[in-house]
Coordinates of N, CA, C and O in Angstrom, one line a residue:
L703 N 17.4 6.2 2.1 CA 16.6 6.0 0.9 C 17.2 4.8 0.1 O 18.4 4.7 0.0
S704 N 16.3 4.0 -0.5 CA 16.8 2.9 -1.3 C 17.3 3.4 -2.6 O 17.0 4.6 -3.0
P705 N 18.2 2.7 -3.3 CA 18.7 3.1 -4.6 C 17.6 3.4 -5.6 O 17.7 4.4 -6.3
A706 N 16.5 2.6 -5.6 CA 15.3 2.9 -6.5 C 14.7 4.3 -6.1 O 14.3 5.0 -7.0
A707 N 14.6 4.6 -4.8 CA 14.0 5.8 -4.4 C 14.8 7.0 -4.8 O 14.3 8.1 -5.1
L708 N 16.1 6.9 -4.8 CA 17.0 8.0 -5.1 C 16.8 8.5 -6.5 O 17.1 9.7 -6.7
T709 N 16.3 7.7 -7.4 CA 16.1 8.2 -8.8 C 15.0 9.2 -8.8 O 14.8 9.9 -9.8
Y710 N 14.2 9.4 -7.8 CA 13.2 10.4 -7.7 C 13.7 11.8 -7.2 O 12.9 12.7 -7.1
F711 N 15.0 11.9 -7.0 CA 15.5 13.1 -6.4 C 16.7 13.6 -7.3 O 17.4 12.8 -7.8
D712 N 16.8 14.9 -7.4 CA 17.8 15.5 -8.2 C 19.0 15.9 -7.3 O 18.8 16.4 -6.2
R713 N 20.2 15.8 -7.8 CA 21.4 16.1 -7.0 C 21.5 17.7 -6.9 O 21.0 18.4 -7.8
G714 N 22.0 18.2 -5.9 CA 22.3 19.6 -5.7 C 21.1 20.4 -5.2 O 21.1 21.6 -5.1
I715 N 20.0 19.7 -4.9 CA 18.8 20.4 -4.3 C 18.7 20.0 -2.8 O 18.9 18.8 -2.5
D716 N 18.4 21.0 -2.0 CA 18.2 20.7 -0.6 C 16.7 20.3 -0.4 O 15.8 21.0 -0.9
Y717 N 16.5 19.2 0.2 CA 15.2 18.7 0.5 C 14.9 18.7 2.0 O 15.7 18.5 2.8
Q718 N 13.7 19.1 2.3 CA 13.2 19.2 3.7 C 12.7 17.9 4.2 O 11.9 17.2 3.5
I719 N 13.1 17.4 5.3 CA 12.6 16.2 5.9 C 11.6 16.6 7.0 O 11.8 17.5 7.8
S720 N 10.4 16.0 7.0 CA 9.4 16.3 8.0 C 8.9 15.0 8.6 O 9.2 13.9 8.1
K721 N 8.1 15.1 9.6 CA 7.5 13.9 10.3 C 6.0 14.0 10.2 O 5.4 15.0 10.4
I722 N 5.4 12.8 9.8 CA 4.0 12.7 9.7 C 3.5 11.4 10.3 O 4.3 10.5 10.5
K723 N 2.2 11.3 10.5 CA 1.7 10.0 10.9 C 1.8 9.0 9.7 O 1.3 9.3 8.6
A724 N 2.2 7.8 10.0 CA 2.4 6.8 8.9 C 1.0 6.5 8.3 O 0.9 6.3 7.1
V725 N 0.0 6.5 9.1 CA -1.4 6.2 8.6 C -1.8 7.3 7.5 O -2.6 6.9 6.6
D726 N -1.2 8.5 7.5 CA -1.6 9.5 6.5 C -1.0 9.1 5.2 O -1.4 9.7 4.2
L727 N -0.1 8.1 5.1 CA 0.4 7.7 3.8 C -0.5 6.6 3.2 O -0.3 6.2 2.0
I728 N -1.5 6.1 3.9 CA -2.5 5.2 3.3 C -3.5 6.2 2.6 O -4.4 6.8 3.2
T729 N -3.3 6.3 1.3 CA -4.0 7.2 0.4 C -4.7 6.4 -0.7 O -4.3 5.3 -1.0
P730 N -5.6 7.1 -1.4 CA -6.2 6.4 -2.6 C -5.2 5.9 -3.6 O -5.4 5.0 -4.3
D731 N -4.0 6.6 -3.7 CA -3.0 6.2 -4.7 C -2.1 5.1 -4.2 O -1.2 4.6 -4.9
R732 N -2.2 4.7 -2.9 CA -1.5 3.6 -2.4 C -2.5 2.6 -1.8 O -2.6 2.4 -0.6
F733 N -3.2 2.0 -2.6 CA -4.3 1.1 -2.3 C -3.8 -0.2 -1.6 O -4.6 -0.9 -1.0
D734 N -2.5 -0.4 -1.7 CA -2.0 -1.7 -1.1 C -1.6 -1.6 0.4 O -1.4 -2.6 1.0
L735 N -1.5 -0.4 0.9 CA -0.9 -0.2 2.3 C -1.8 -0.8 3.4 O -1.3 -1.4 4.3
G736 N -3.1 -0.7 3.2 CA -4.0 -1.2 4.3 C -3.9 -2.7 4.4 O -3.9 -3.3 5.5
V737 N -3.8 -3.4 3.2 CA -3.7 -4.9 3.2 C -2.4 -5.3 3.9 O -2.4 -6.2 4.8
K738 N -1.3 -4.6 3.6 CA 0.0 -4.9 4.3 C -0.1 -4.6 5.8 O 0.4 -5.4 6.6
A739 N -0.7 -3.5 6.2 CA -0.8 -3.2 7.6 C -1.7 -4.3 8.4 O -1.3 -4.7 9.5
F740 N -2.8 -4.7 7.8 CA -3.6 -5.7 8.4 C -2.9 -7.1 8.4 O -3.1 -7.8 9.4
F741 N -2.1 -7.4 7.4 CA -1.3 -8.6 7.4 C -0.3 -8.6 8.6 O -0.2 -9.5 9.3
Y742 N 0.3 -7.4 8.7 CA 1.3 -7.3 9.9 C 0.5 -7.5 11.2 O 1.0 -8.3 12.1
N743 N -0.6 -6.9 11.4 CA -1.4 -7.0 12.6 C -1.8 -8.5 12.8 O -1.7 -9.0 14.0
S744 N -2.2 -9.2 11.8 CA -2.7 -10.5 11.9 C -1.5 -11.5 12.2 O -1.6 -12.4 13.0
Y745 N -0.4 -11.2 11.6 CA 0.8 -12.0 11.9 C 1.3 -11.8 13.3 O 1.6 -12.8 14.0
T746 N 1.3 -10.6 13.8 CA 1.9 -10.4 15.2 C 0.9 -10.8 16.2 O 1.3 -11.1 17.3
S747 N -0.4 -10.8 15.9 CA -1.4 -11.2 16.9 C -1.9 -12.6 16.8 O -2.4 -13.2 17.7
G748 N -1.7 -13.2 15.6 CA -2.1 -14.6 15.4 C -3.6 -14.6 15.0 O -4.1 -15.7 14.9
K749 N -4.3 -13.5 14.9 CA -5.7 -13.5 14.7 C -6.0 -13.4 13.2 O -5.4 -12.5 12.5
Q750 N -6.8 -14.3 12.7 CA -7.1 -14.3 11.2 C -5.9 -14.3 10.3 O -5.9 -13.8 9.2
F751 N -4.9 -15.0 10.8 CA -3.6 -15.0 10.0 C -3.8 -15.5 8.6 O -3.4 -14.9 7.6
S752 N -4.5 -16.7 8.4 CA -4.6 -17.3 7.1 C -5.4 -16.4 6.2 O -5.0 -16.2 5.0
Y753 N -6.4 -15.7 6.7 CA -7.2 -14.8 5.8 C -6.4 -13.7 5.3 O -6.3 -13.4 4.1
F754 N -5.6 -13.0 6.2 CA -4.9 -11.8 5.8 C -3.6 -12.2 5.0 O -3.2 -11.5 4.1
R755 N -3.1 -13.4 5.3 CA -1.9 -13.9 4.5 C -2.4 -14.1 3.0 O -1.8 -13.7 2.1
D756 N -3.6 -14.7 2.9 CA -4.1 -15.0 1.5 C -4.5 -13.7 0.8 O -4.3 -13.6 -0.4
L757 N -5.1 -12.7 1.6 CA -5.4 -11.4 0.9 C -4.1 -10.7 0.5 O -4.0 -10.1 -0.6
Y758 N -3.1 -10.8 1.3 CA -1.8 -10.2 1.0 C -1.2 -10.8 -0.3 O -0.8 -10.2 -1.2
K759 N -1.3 -12.2 -0.3 CA -0.8 -12.9 -1.5 C -1.6 -12.5 -2.7 O -1.0 -12.3 -3.8
A760 N -2.9 -12.4 -2.6 CA -3.8 -12.1 -3.7 C -3.5 -10.7 -4.3 O -3.4 -10.6 -5.5
H761 N -3.3 -9.7 -3.4 CA -3.0 -8.4 -4.0 C -1.6 -8.4 -4.7 O -1.4 -7.7 -5.7
L762 N -0.6 -9.1 -4.2 CA 0.7 -9.2 -4.8 C 0.6 -10.0 -6.2 O 1.3 -9.6 -7.1
A763 N -0.2 -11.0 -6.2 CA -0.3 -11.8 -7.4 C -0.9 -10.9 -8.5 O -0.4 -10.9 -9.7
V764 N -1.8 -10.0 -8.2 CA -2.4 -9.1 -9.2 C -1.4 -8.0 -9.5 O -1.2 -7.6 -10.6
W765 N -0.7 -7.5 -8.5 CA 0.2 -6.3 -8.6 C 1.4 -6.6 -9.5 O 1.7 -6.0 -10.5
N766 N 2.2 -7.6 -9.1 CA 3.4 -7.9 -9.8 C 3.7 -9.3 -10.0 O 4.9 -9.7 -10.4
G767 N 2.8 -10.2 -9.9 CA 3.0 -11.6 -10.1 C 4.1 -12.2 -9.3 O 4.7 -13.2 -9.7
F768 N 4.3 -11.7 -8.1 CA 5.2 -12.2 -7.1 C 6.7 -12.0 -7.6 O 7.5 -12.9 -7.3
F769 N 7.0 -11.0 -8.3 CA 8.3 -10.8 -8.8 C 8.8 -9.4 -8.4 O 8.1 -8.4 -8.6
E770 N 10.0 -9.3 -7.8 CA 10.6 -8.0 -7.6 C 12.1 -8.2 -7.8 O 12.7 -9.2 -7.4
G771 N 12.7 -7.2 -8.5 CA 14.1 -7.4 -8.9 C 15.1 -7.1 -7.7 O 16.1 -7.8 -7.5
S772 N 14.8 -6.0 -6.9 CA 15.7 -5.6 -5.9 C 14.9 -5.1 -4.7 O 14.2 -4.1 -4.8
P773 N 15.0 -5.8 -3.5 CA 15.7 -7.1 -3.4 C 14.9 -8.2 -4.1 O 13.7 -8.2 -4.2
A774 N 15.7 -9.2 -4.6 CA 15.1 -10.3 -5.4 C 14.1 -11.1 -4.6 O 14.3 -11.5 -3.5
K775 N 12.9 -11.1 -5.2 CA 11.8 -12.0 -4.7 C 11.1 -12.6 -5.8 O 10.7 -12.0 -6.8
F776 N 11.0 -14.0 -5.7 CA 10.3 -14.8 -6.7 C 9.3 -15.7 -6.1 O 9.7 -16.7 -5.4
G777 N 8.1 -15.4 -6.2 CA 7.1 -16.2 -5.7 C 6.4 -15.7 -4.4 O 7.0 -14.9 -3.7
A778 N 5.2 -16.3 -4.1 CA 4.5 -15.8 -2.9 C 5.2 -16.1 -1.6 O 5.2 -15.3 -0.7
D779 N 5.9 -17.2 -1.5 CA 6.6 -17.5 -0.3 C 7.7 -16.5 0.0 O 8.0 -16.2 1.2
D780 N 8.4 -16.1 -1.0 CA 9.5 -15.1 -0.8 C 9.0 -13.8 -0.2 O 9.5 -13.3 0.7
Y781 N 7.8 -13.4 -0.8 CA 7.2 -12.1 -0.3 C 6.7 -12.3 1.2 O 7.0 -11.5 2.0
T782 N 6.0 -13.4 1.4 CA 5.4 -13.6 2.7 C 6.5 -13.8 3.7 O 6.4 -13.2 4.8
N783 N 7.5 -14.6 3.4 CA 8.5 -14.9 4.4 C 9.3 -13.6 4.7 O 9.7 -13.3 5.8
S784 N 9.6 -12.8 3.6 CA 10.3 -11.6 3.8 C 9.6 -10.6 4.7 O 10.1 -10.0 5.6
F785 N 8.2 -10.5 4.5 CA 7.4 -9.6 5.3 C 7.3 -10.1 6.8 O 7.4 -9.3 7.7
M786 N 7.2 -11.4 6.9 CA 7.2 -11.9 8.3 C 8.5 -11.7 9.0 O 8.5 -11.4 10.2
R787 N 9.6 -11.9 8.3 CA 10.9 -11.6 8.9 C 11.0 -10.1 9.3 O 11.5 -9.8 10.4
L788 N 10.6 -9.2 8.5 CA 10.6 -7.8 8.8 C 9.7 -7.5 10.0 O 10.0 -6.8 10.9
S789 N 8.5 -8.2 10.0 CA 7.6 -8.0 11.2 C 8.2 -8.5 12.4 O 8.0 -7.9 13.5
D790 N 8.9 -9.7 12.4 CA 9.6 -10.2 13.6 C 10.6 -9.2 14.1 O 10.9 -9.2 15.3
N791 N 11.2 -8.4 13.2 CA 12.2 -7.5 13.6 C 11.7 -6.1 13.8 O 12.5 -5.1 13.8
A792 N 10.4 -5.9 13.8 CA 9.8 -4.6 13.8 C 10.2 -3.8 15.0 O 10.4 -2.5 14.9
A793 N 10.5 -4.4 16.1 CA 10.9 -3.7 17.4 C 12.3 -3.1 17.2 O 12.6 -2.1 17.8
Q794 N 13.1 -3.6 16.3 CA 14.4 -3.1 16.0 C 14.4 -2.0 15.0 O 15.4 -1.3 14.7
L795 N 13.3 -1.8 14.3 CA 13.2 -0.8 13.3 C 13.2 0.6 14.0 O 12.3 0.9 14.8
N796 N 14.2 1.4 13.6 CA 14.2 2.7 14.2 C 13.7 3.7 13.2 O 14.4 4.2 12.3
F797 N 12.4 4.0 13.3 CA 11.7 4.9 12.4 C 12.2 6.3 12.4 O 11.9 7.1 11.5
D798 N 13.0 6.7 13.4 CA 13.6 8.0 13.4 C 14.8 8.1 12.5 O 15.3 9.2 12.2
E799 N 15.3 6.9 12.1 CA 16.5 6.9 11.2 C 16.1 6.6 9.7 O 16.9 6.8 8.8
I800 N 14.9 6.2 9.5 CA 14.4 5.8 8.1 C 13.7 7.0 7.5 O 12.9 7.7 8.2
I801 N 14.0 7.3 6.3 CA 13.4 8.4 5.6 C 12.6 7.8 4.4 O 13.2 7.1 3.6
F802 N 11.3 8.1 4.3 CA 10.5 7.6 3.3 C 10.2 8.7 2.2 O 9.8 9.8 2.6
P803 N 10.5 8.4 1.0 CA 10.2 9.4 -0.1 C 8.7 9.4 -0.4 O 8.1 8.4 -0.6
I804 N 8.2 10.6 -0.6 CA 6.8 10.8 -1.1 C 6.8 11.9 -2.2 O 7.8 12.6 -2.3
D805 N 5.7 11.9 -2.9 CA 5.7 13.0 -3.9 C 4.9 14.2 -3.3 O 4.5 14.1 -2.1
N806 N 4.7 15.2 -4.1 CA 4.1 16.4 -3.5 C 2.6 16.3 -3.2 O 2.1 17.2 -2.5
S807 N 2.0 15.2 -3.6 CA 0.6 15.0 -3.2 C 0.5 14.0 -2.0 O -0.6 13.7 -1.5
G808 N 1.7 13.6 -1.4 CA 1.7 12.8 -0.2 C 1.7 11.3 -0.6 O 1.4 10.5 0.3
T809 N 1.9 10.9 -1.8 CA 1.9 9.5 -2.2 C 3.3 8.9 -1.9 O 4.3 9.4 -2.4
L810 N 3.3 7.8 -1.2 CA 4.5 7.0 -0.9 C 5.2 6.5 -2.2 O 4.5 5.9 -3.1
I811 N 6.5 6.7 -2.3 CA 7.2 6.2 -3.5 C 7.9 4.9 -3.2 O 7.9 4.0 -4.0
D812 N 8.4 4.7 -2.0 CA 9.1 3.5 -1.7 C 9.0 3.2 -0.1 O 8.9 4.2 0.6
G813 N 9.0 1.9 0.2 CA 9.0 1.6 1.6 C 7.6 1.1 2.1 O 7.3 1.3 3.3
A814 N 6.8 0.6 1.3 CA 5.5 0.2 1.6 C 5.3 -0.7 2.8 O 4.5 -0.5 3.7
H815 N 6.2 -1.7 2.9 CA 6.1 -2.7 4.0 C 6.4 -2.0 5.3 O 5.7 -2.2 6.3
R816 N 7.5 -1.2 5.4 CA 7.9 -0.6 6.6 C 6.8 0.5 7.0 O 6.5 0.6 8.2
V817 N 6.3 1.2 6.1 CA 5.3 2.2 6.4 C 4.0 1.5 6.9 O 3.4 2.0 7.8
S818 N 3.7 0.4 6.3 CA 2.5 -0.3 6.8 C 2.7 -0.8 8.2 O 1.7 -0.7 9.0
I819 N 3.9 -1.2 8.6 CA 4.2 -1.6 10.0 C 4.0 -0.4 10.9 O 3.4 -0.5 11.9
A820 N 4.6 0.7 10.4 CA 4.5 1.9 11.3 C 3.1 2.4 11.4 O 2.6 2.8 12.5
A821 N 2.3 2.3 10.3 CA 0.8 2.7 10.4 C 0.1 1.8 11.4 O -0.7 2.2 12.2
A822 N 0.4 0.5 11.3 CA -0.3 -0.5 12.2 C 0.1 -0.2 13.7 O -0.7 -0.5 14.6
Q823 N 1.3 0.2 13.9 CA 1.8 0.5 15.2 C 1.4 1.9 15.7 O 1.7 2.3 16.8
G824 N 0.7 2.7 14.8 CA 0.4 4.1 15.2 C 1.5 5.0 15.3 O 1.5 6.0 16.0
R825 N 2.6 4.8 14.6 CA 3.8 5.6 14.6 C 3.8 6.8 13.7 O 3.1 6.8 12.7
E826 N 4.7 7.7 13.9 CA 5.1 8.7 12.9 C 6.3 8.3 12.2 O 7.1 7.5 12.7
V827 N 6.5 8.8 11.0 CA 7.6 8.5 10.1 C 8.2 9.8 9.6 O 7.5 10.8 9.4
R828 N 9.4 9.7 9.2 CA 10.1 10.9 8.5 C 9.9 10.7 7.0 O 10.1 9.6 6.5
V829 N 9.6 11.8 6.4 CA 9.4 11.8 4.9 C 10.1 12.9 4.3 O 10.4 13.9 4.9
V830 N 10.5 12.7 3.0 CA 11.1 13.8 2.2 C 10.3 13.8 0.9 O 9.9 12.8 0.3
V831 N 10.0 15.0 0.4 CA 9.1 15.2 -0.7 C 10.0 15.4 -2.0 O 10.8 16.2 -2.0
S832 N 9.7 14.5 -3.0 CA 10.3 14.6 -4.3 C 9.6 15.6 -5.2 O 8.4 15.8 -5.0
T833 N 10.2 16.1 -6.1 CA 9.6 17.0 -7.1 C 8.9 16.1 -8.2 O 8.2 16.7 -9.0
R834 N 9.2 14.8 -8.2 CA 8.6 14.0 -9.3 C 7.4 13.2 -8.7 O 7.2 13.0 -7.5
K835 N 6.5 12.8 -9.6 CA 5.3 12.2 -9.3 C 5.5 10.7 -9.1 O 6.2 10.0 -9.8
A836 N 4.9 10.2 -8.0 CA 5.0 8.7 -7.7 C 4.1 8.0 -8.6 O 3.1 8.5 -9.1
N837 N 4.4 6.7 -8.8 CA 3.4 5.8 -9.5 C 2.1 5.7 -8.6 O 2.2 5.7 -7.4
S838 N 1.0 5.6 -9.3 CA -0.2 5.5 -8.7 C -0.6 4.0 -8.6 O -0.7 3.4 -9.7
Y839 N -0.8 3.5 -7.4 CA -1.3 2.1 -7.2 C -2.7 2.2 -6.6 O -2.9 1.7 -5.5
D840 N -3.6 2.9 -7.3 CA -5.0 3.1 -6.8 C -5.8 1.9 -7.2 O -5.4 0.9 -7.8
Y841 N -7.1 2.0 -7.0 CA -8.0 0.9 -7.3 C -8.1 0.6 -8.8 O -8.2 -0.5 -9.2
R842 N -7.9 1.7 -9.6 CA -7.9 1.5 -11.1 C -6.7 0.6 -11.5 O -6.8 -0.2 -12.4
F843 N -5.6 0.8 -10.9 CA -4.4 0.0 -11.2 C -4.7 -1.4 -10.9 O -4.4 -2.3 -11.7
F844 N -5.3 -1.7 -9.8 CA -5.6 -3.1 -9.4 C -6.7 -3.7 -10.3 O -6.6 -4.8 -10.7
Q845 N -7.6 -2.9 -10.7 CA -8.7 -3.3 -11.7 C -8.0 -3.7 -13.0 O -8.3 -4.8 -13.6
E846 N -7.1 -2.9 -13.5 CA -6.4 -3.2 -14.8 C -5.5 -4.4 -14.7 O -5.5 -5.2 -15.6
C847 N -4.9 -4.6 -13.6 CA -4.0 -5.7 -13.4 C -4.7 -7.0 -13.1 O -4.2 -8.1 -13.3
A848 N -6.0 -6.9 -12.7 CA -6.7 -8.1 -12.3 C -7.6 -8.7 -13.4 O -8.4 -9.5 -13.2
T849 N -7.3 -8.2 -14.7 CA -8.1 -8.7 -15.8 C -7.9 -10.2 -16.0 O -8.8 -10.8 -16.7
N850 N -6.9 -10.8 -15.5 CA -6.7 -12.3 -15.7 C -7.6 -13.1 -14.7 O -7.6 -14.3 -14.8
L851 N -8.2 -12.4 -13.8 CA -9.1 -13.0 -12.8 C -10.5 -13.0 -13.2 O -10.9 -12.1 -13.9
P852 N -11.4 -13.9 -12.7 CA -12.8 -13.8 -13.0 C -13.3 -12.5 -12.3 O -12.8 -12.1 -11.3
N853 N -14.3 -11.8 -13.0 CA -14.7 -10.5 -12.5 C -15.1 -10.6 -11.0 O -14.8 -9.6 -10.3
E854 N -15.8 -11.6 -10.6 CA -16.2 -11.7 -9.2 C -15.0 -11.7 -8.2 O -15.1 -11.1 -7.2
V855 N -14.0 -12.4 -8.6 CA -12.8 -12.5 -7.7 C -12.1 -11.1 -7.7 O -11.7 -10.7 -6.6
A856 N -11.9 -10.5 -8.9 CA -11.3 -9.2 -8.9 C -12.1 -8.2 -8.1 O -11.5 -7.4 -7.3
E857 N -13.4 -8.2 -8.3 CA -14.2 -7.2 -7.5 C -14.1 -7.4 -6.0 O -14.0 -6.5 -5.2
L858 N -14.1 -8.7 -5.6 CA -14.0 -9.0 -4.2 C -12.6 -8.6 -3.6 O -12.6 -8.0 -2.5
L859 N -11.6 -8.8 -4.4 CA -10.2 -8.4 -3.9 C -10.2 -6.9 -3.7 O -9.8 -6.4 -2.7
I860 N -10.7 -6.1 -4.7 CA -10.6 -4.7 -4.7 C -11.5 -4.2 -3.6 O -11.2 -3.2 -2.8
D861 N -12.7 -4.8 -3.4 CA -13.6 -4.4 -2.3 C -12.9 -4.6 -0.9 O -13.0 -3.8 0.0
Q862 N -12.2 -5.7 -0.8 CA -11.6 -6.0 0.5 C -10.4 -5.0 0.7 O -10.2 -4.5 1.8
M863 N -9.7 -4.7 -0.3 CA -8.6 -3.7 -0.2 C -9.2 -2.4 0.3 O -8.6 -1.7 1.1
A864 N -10.2 -2.0 -0.4 CA -10.8 -0.7 0.0 C -11.3 -0.7 1.4 O -11.1 0.3 2.2
Y865 N -11.9 -1.8 1.8 CA -12.5 -1.9 3.2 C -11.3 -1.8 4.2 O -11.5 -1.0 5.2
Y866 N -10.2 -2.5 4.0 CA -9.2 -2.4 5.0 C -8.4 -1.1 5.0 O -7.9 -0.7 6.1
N867 N -8.4 -0.4 3.9 CA -7.8 0.9 3.9 C -8.7 1.8 4.7 O -8.2 2.7 5.5
A868 N -10.0 1.7 4.5 CA -11.0 2.6 5.2 C -10.9 2.4 6.7 O -11.1 3.4 7.4
L869 N -10.6 1.2 7.1 CA -10.6 1.0 8.6 C -9.5 1.8 9.3 O -9.6 2.1 10.4
F870 N -8.4 2.1 8.5 CA -7.3 2.9 9.1 C -7.6 4.4 9.0 O -7.0 5.2 9.6
K871 N -8.6 4.8 8.3 CA -8.9 6.2 8.0 C -10.3 6.6 8.5 O -11.3 6.4 7.7
P872 N -10.5 7.0 9.7 CA -11.9 7.3 10.2 C -12.6 8.4 9.3 O -13.9 8.4 9.3
S873 N -11.9 9.2 8.6 CA -12.6 10.2 7.8 C -13.1 9.7 6.4 O -13.9 10.4 5.7
V874 N -12.8 8.4 6.1 CA -13.2 7.9 4.8 C -14.7 7.5 4.9 O -15.2 7.0 5.9
R875 N -15.4 7.7 3.8 CA -16.8 7.4 3.7 C -16.9 6.4 2.5 O -16.1 6.5 1.6
T876 N -17.9 5.5 2.6 CA -18.1 4.6 1.5 C -19.3 4.9 0.7 O -20.2 5.6 1.2
I877 N -19.2 4.5 -0.6 CA -20.3 4.7 -1.5 C -20.7 3.4 -2.1 O -19.8 2.6 -2.5
C878 N -21.9 3.0 -2.1 CA -22.4 1.8 -2.7 C -22.9 2.1 -4.1 O -23.9 2.9 -4.2
I879 N -22.3 1.6 -5.1 CA -22.6 2.0 -6.5 C -23.3 0.7 -7.1 O -22.6 -0.3 -7.2
M880 N -24.5 0.9 -7.5 CA -25.2 -0.3 -8.1 C -24.8 -0.4 -9.5 O -24.6 0.7 -10.2
P881 N -24.7 -1.6 -10.0 CA -24.2 -1.8 -11.4 C -25.0 -1.0 -12.5 O -24.4 -0.4 -13.4
A882 N -26.3 -0.9 -12.3 CA -27.1 -0.2 -13.3 C -26.8 1.3 -13.3 O -26.8 2.0 -14.3
T883 N -26.4 1.9 -12.2 CA -26.1 3.3 -12.0 C -24.7 3.6 -12.6 O -24.5 4.6 -13.2
Q884 N -23.8 2.7 -12.4 CA -22.4 2.9 -12.8 C -22.2 3.3 -14.3 O -21.5 4.2 -14.6
S885 N -22.9 2.6 -15.2 CA -22.7 2.9 -16.6 C -23.3 4.3 -17.0 O -22.8 4.9 -17.9
R886 N -24.3 4.7 -16.3 CA -24.9 6.0 -16.6 C -24.2 7.2 -16.0 O -24.3 8.3 -16.5
F887 N -23.5 7.0 -14.9 CA -22.8 8.2 -14.2 C -21.3 8.0 -14.0 O -20.8 8.4 -12.9
T888 N -20.7 7.4 -14.9 CA -19.2 7.0 -14.7 C -18.4 8.3 -14.3 O -17.6 8.2 -13.4
Q889 N -18.5 9.4 -15.0 CA -17.7 10.6 -14.7 C -18.0 11.1 -13.3 O -17.1 11.5 -12.6
E890 N -19.3 11.2 -13.0 CA -19.7 11.7 -11.7 C -19.1 10.8 -10.5 O -18.7 11.2 -9.5
I891 N -19.2 9.5 -10.8 CA -18.7 8.5 -9.8 C -17.2 8.7 -9.6 O -16.7 8.7 -8.5
E892 N -16.5 8.7 -10.7 CA -15.0 8.9 -10.7 C -14.7 10.2 -9.9 O -13.7 10.2 -9.1
A893 N -15.4 11.3 -10.1 CA -15.1 12.5 -9.5 C -15.3 12.4 -8.0 O -14.6 13.0 -7.1
A894 N -16.4 11.6 -7.6 CA -16.7 11.5 -6.2 C -15.8 10.6 -5.4 O -15.6 10.7 -4.2
I895 N -15.2 9.6 -6.1 CA -14.4 8.6 -5.4 C -13.1 9.2 -4.8 O -12.8 8.9 -3.7
I896 N -12.5 10.1 -5.4 CA -11.2 10.6 -4.9 C -11.5 12.0 -4.3 O -11.9 12.5 -3.6

């Protein structure tokens, strides 16, 4: 577990480690994982690389403005190059030795890039459940963070993220919500989405 992930666990408590399909961690509360998994697939296959690289960069620009404190990343190139290096070394990743923290609803706390690689490869991963709630990075999070973008761009980004998450999850169904309907049935729509 990373130092950041350790803060989600209390000392002196025994935690159970279990194994699940990595794709099961692509949930509504981790709206970013599908984009990362498709970027991995496009990088390793060379298919539609520019498109998925740009989508990967766009979601990070909205999410955190290309900044991460640990490990230090400043700018789109740092993120992209770091993920491509991780992808180049994916064969050496021993997913039987990595433990990914999740909360009790199955939301990933830490390890998004590695989990995305495992999901793209159809692997299982080991997880440990924290008693604390993970941050939610759902579509609402991206809507709120995308307020600096033109509405059409923000909507397109969120639509693309939803689409690529759904491709990993055969049980997911889509709903087309017309703008005139949305304002009249906001509560019903919110209840149906999750």
